[in-house]
XYZ file of C-alpha atoms in Angstrom:
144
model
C 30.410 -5.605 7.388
C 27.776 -3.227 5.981
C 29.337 0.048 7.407
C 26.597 1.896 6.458
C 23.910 0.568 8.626
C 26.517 -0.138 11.709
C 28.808 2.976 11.569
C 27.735 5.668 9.020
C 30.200 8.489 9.165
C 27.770 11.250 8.197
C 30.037 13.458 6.230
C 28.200 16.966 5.519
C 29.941 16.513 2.005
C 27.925 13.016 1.578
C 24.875 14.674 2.743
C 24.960 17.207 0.719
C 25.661 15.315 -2.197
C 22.657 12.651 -1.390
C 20.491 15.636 -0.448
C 20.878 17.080 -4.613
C 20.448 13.102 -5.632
C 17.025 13.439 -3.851
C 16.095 16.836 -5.461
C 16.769 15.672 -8.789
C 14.678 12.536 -8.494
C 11.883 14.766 -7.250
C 12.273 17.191 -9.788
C 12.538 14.068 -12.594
C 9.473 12.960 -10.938
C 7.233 15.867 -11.262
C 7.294 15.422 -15.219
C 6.299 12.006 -14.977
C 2.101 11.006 -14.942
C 2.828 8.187 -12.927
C 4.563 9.631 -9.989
C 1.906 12.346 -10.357
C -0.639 10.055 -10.196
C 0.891 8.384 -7.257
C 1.270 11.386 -5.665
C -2.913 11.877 -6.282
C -3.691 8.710 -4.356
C -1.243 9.238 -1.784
C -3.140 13.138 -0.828
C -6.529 11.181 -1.684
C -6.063 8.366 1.063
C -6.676 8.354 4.387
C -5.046 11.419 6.570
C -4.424 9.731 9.341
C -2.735 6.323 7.412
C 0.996 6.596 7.334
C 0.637 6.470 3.839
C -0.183 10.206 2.978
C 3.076 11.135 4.471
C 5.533 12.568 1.984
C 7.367 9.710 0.696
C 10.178 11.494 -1.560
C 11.773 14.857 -0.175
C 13.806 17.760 -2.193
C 16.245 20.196 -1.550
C 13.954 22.638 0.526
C 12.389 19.732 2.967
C 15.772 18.320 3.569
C 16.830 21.149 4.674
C 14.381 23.228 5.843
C 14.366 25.557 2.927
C 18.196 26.359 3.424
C 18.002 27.248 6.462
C 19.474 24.114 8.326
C 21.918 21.441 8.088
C 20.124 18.330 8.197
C 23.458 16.199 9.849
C 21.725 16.444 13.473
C 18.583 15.000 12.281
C 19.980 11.981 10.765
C 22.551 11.186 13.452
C 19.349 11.905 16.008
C 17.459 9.483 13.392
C 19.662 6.540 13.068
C 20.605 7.195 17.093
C 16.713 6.819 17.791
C 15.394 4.301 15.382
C 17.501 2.851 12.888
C 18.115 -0.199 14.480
C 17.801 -4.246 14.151
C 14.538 -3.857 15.927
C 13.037 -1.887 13.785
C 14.628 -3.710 10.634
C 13.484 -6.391 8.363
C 14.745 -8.641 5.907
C 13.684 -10.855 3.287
C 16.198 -13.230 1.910
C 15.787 -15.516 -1.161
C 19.144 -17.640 -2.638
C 19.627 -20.863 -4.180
C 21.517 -21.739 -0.909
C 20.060 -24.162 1.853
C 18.457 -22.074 4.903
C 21.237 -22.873 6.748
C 23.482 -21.087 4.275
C 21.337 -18.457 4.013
C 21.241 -17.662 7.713
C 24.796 -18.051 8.588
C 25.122 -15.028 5.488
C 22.721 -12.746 7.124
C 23.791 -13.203 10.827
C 27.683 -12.627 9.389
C 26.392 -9.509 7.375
C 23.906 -8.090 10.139
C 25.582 -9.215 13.188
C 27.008 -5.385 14.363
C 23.482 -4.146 13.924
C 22.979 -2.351 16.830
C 19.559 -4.433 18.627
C 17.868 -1.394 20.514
C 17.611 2.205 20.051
C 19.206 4.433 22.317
C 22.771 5.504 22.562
C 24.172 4.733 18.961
C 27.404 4.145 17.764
C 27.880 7.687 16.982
C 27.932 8.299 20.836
C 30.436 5.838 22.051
C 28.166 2.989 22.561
C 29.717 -0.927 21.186
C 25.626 -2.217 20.887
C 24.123 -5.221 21.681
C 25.750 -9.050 21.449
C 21.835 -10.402 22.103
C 20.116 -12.917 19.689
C 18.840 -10.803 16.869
C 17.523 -12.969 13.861
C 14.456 -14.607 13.412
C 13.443 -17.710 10.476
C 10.546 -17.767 8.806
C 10.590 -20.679 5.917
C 8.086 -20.366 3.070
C 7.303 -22.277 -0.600
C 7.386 -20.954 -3.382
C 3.915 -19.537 -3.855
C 3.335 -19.433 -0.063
C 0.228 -16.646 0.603
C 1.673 -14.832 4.212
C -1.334 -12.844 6.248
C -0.860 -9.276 6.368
């Protein structure tokens, strides 16, 4: 079972730990032209598209420049939207669909279907149908 999608324990010590991983890719990134250019289109696009959101934080934005711990924002996070709803998958394998399937239903199957009260507050989730199949050839061109 993928514990960390179905029952993360949000240790501060894990936090803090991920929360200098993030830094240093930001600060590895600000030497690099491409993530520099990247960062160019992203402030040159659209303001109201999704996509000129900040897509890599650092130490300060995590945590508000020191001043808070960021725990009750993620557990408020994954409580409030990190569920199978809001998830999506794309599987690929050498097995038959059938094999495929029965792998992500056993894998995903704790997955929590709604948001609302999470794990973290006591609640078991949702037993409801929570997988949908999509088959496609190789090649296949999928509207967007």
């Amino acid at each position: 079972s993928p514990f960390f999608f179905v029952e993360p324990s949000f240790n501060p010590s894990s936090i803090e730990r991920e929360a200098m991983a993030v830094d240093s890719e930001y600060n590895m990134g600000l030497a690099e032209d491409s993530w520099r250019n990247f960062q160019l289109l992203k402030t040159s696009s659209n303001p109201a598209h999704p996509f000129r959101k900040m897509g890599c934080g650092n130490a300060e934005t995590l945590t508000r420049n020191g001043v808070d711990d960021p725990r009750p924002d993620l557990v408020r996070f994954w409580n409030d939207r990190y569920h199978a709803e809001n998830m999506r998958a794309a599987v690929i394998g050498r097995g038959t669909l059938d094999e495929l399937q029965a792998t992500v239903e056993e894998t995903f199957a704790e997955l929590r279907r709604d948001a609302g009260r999470g794990r973290l507050e006591g609640d078991a989730g949702g037993n409801a149908e929570r997988f949908g199949v999509a088959e496609a050839e190789p090649g296949a061109v999928f509207p967007s």
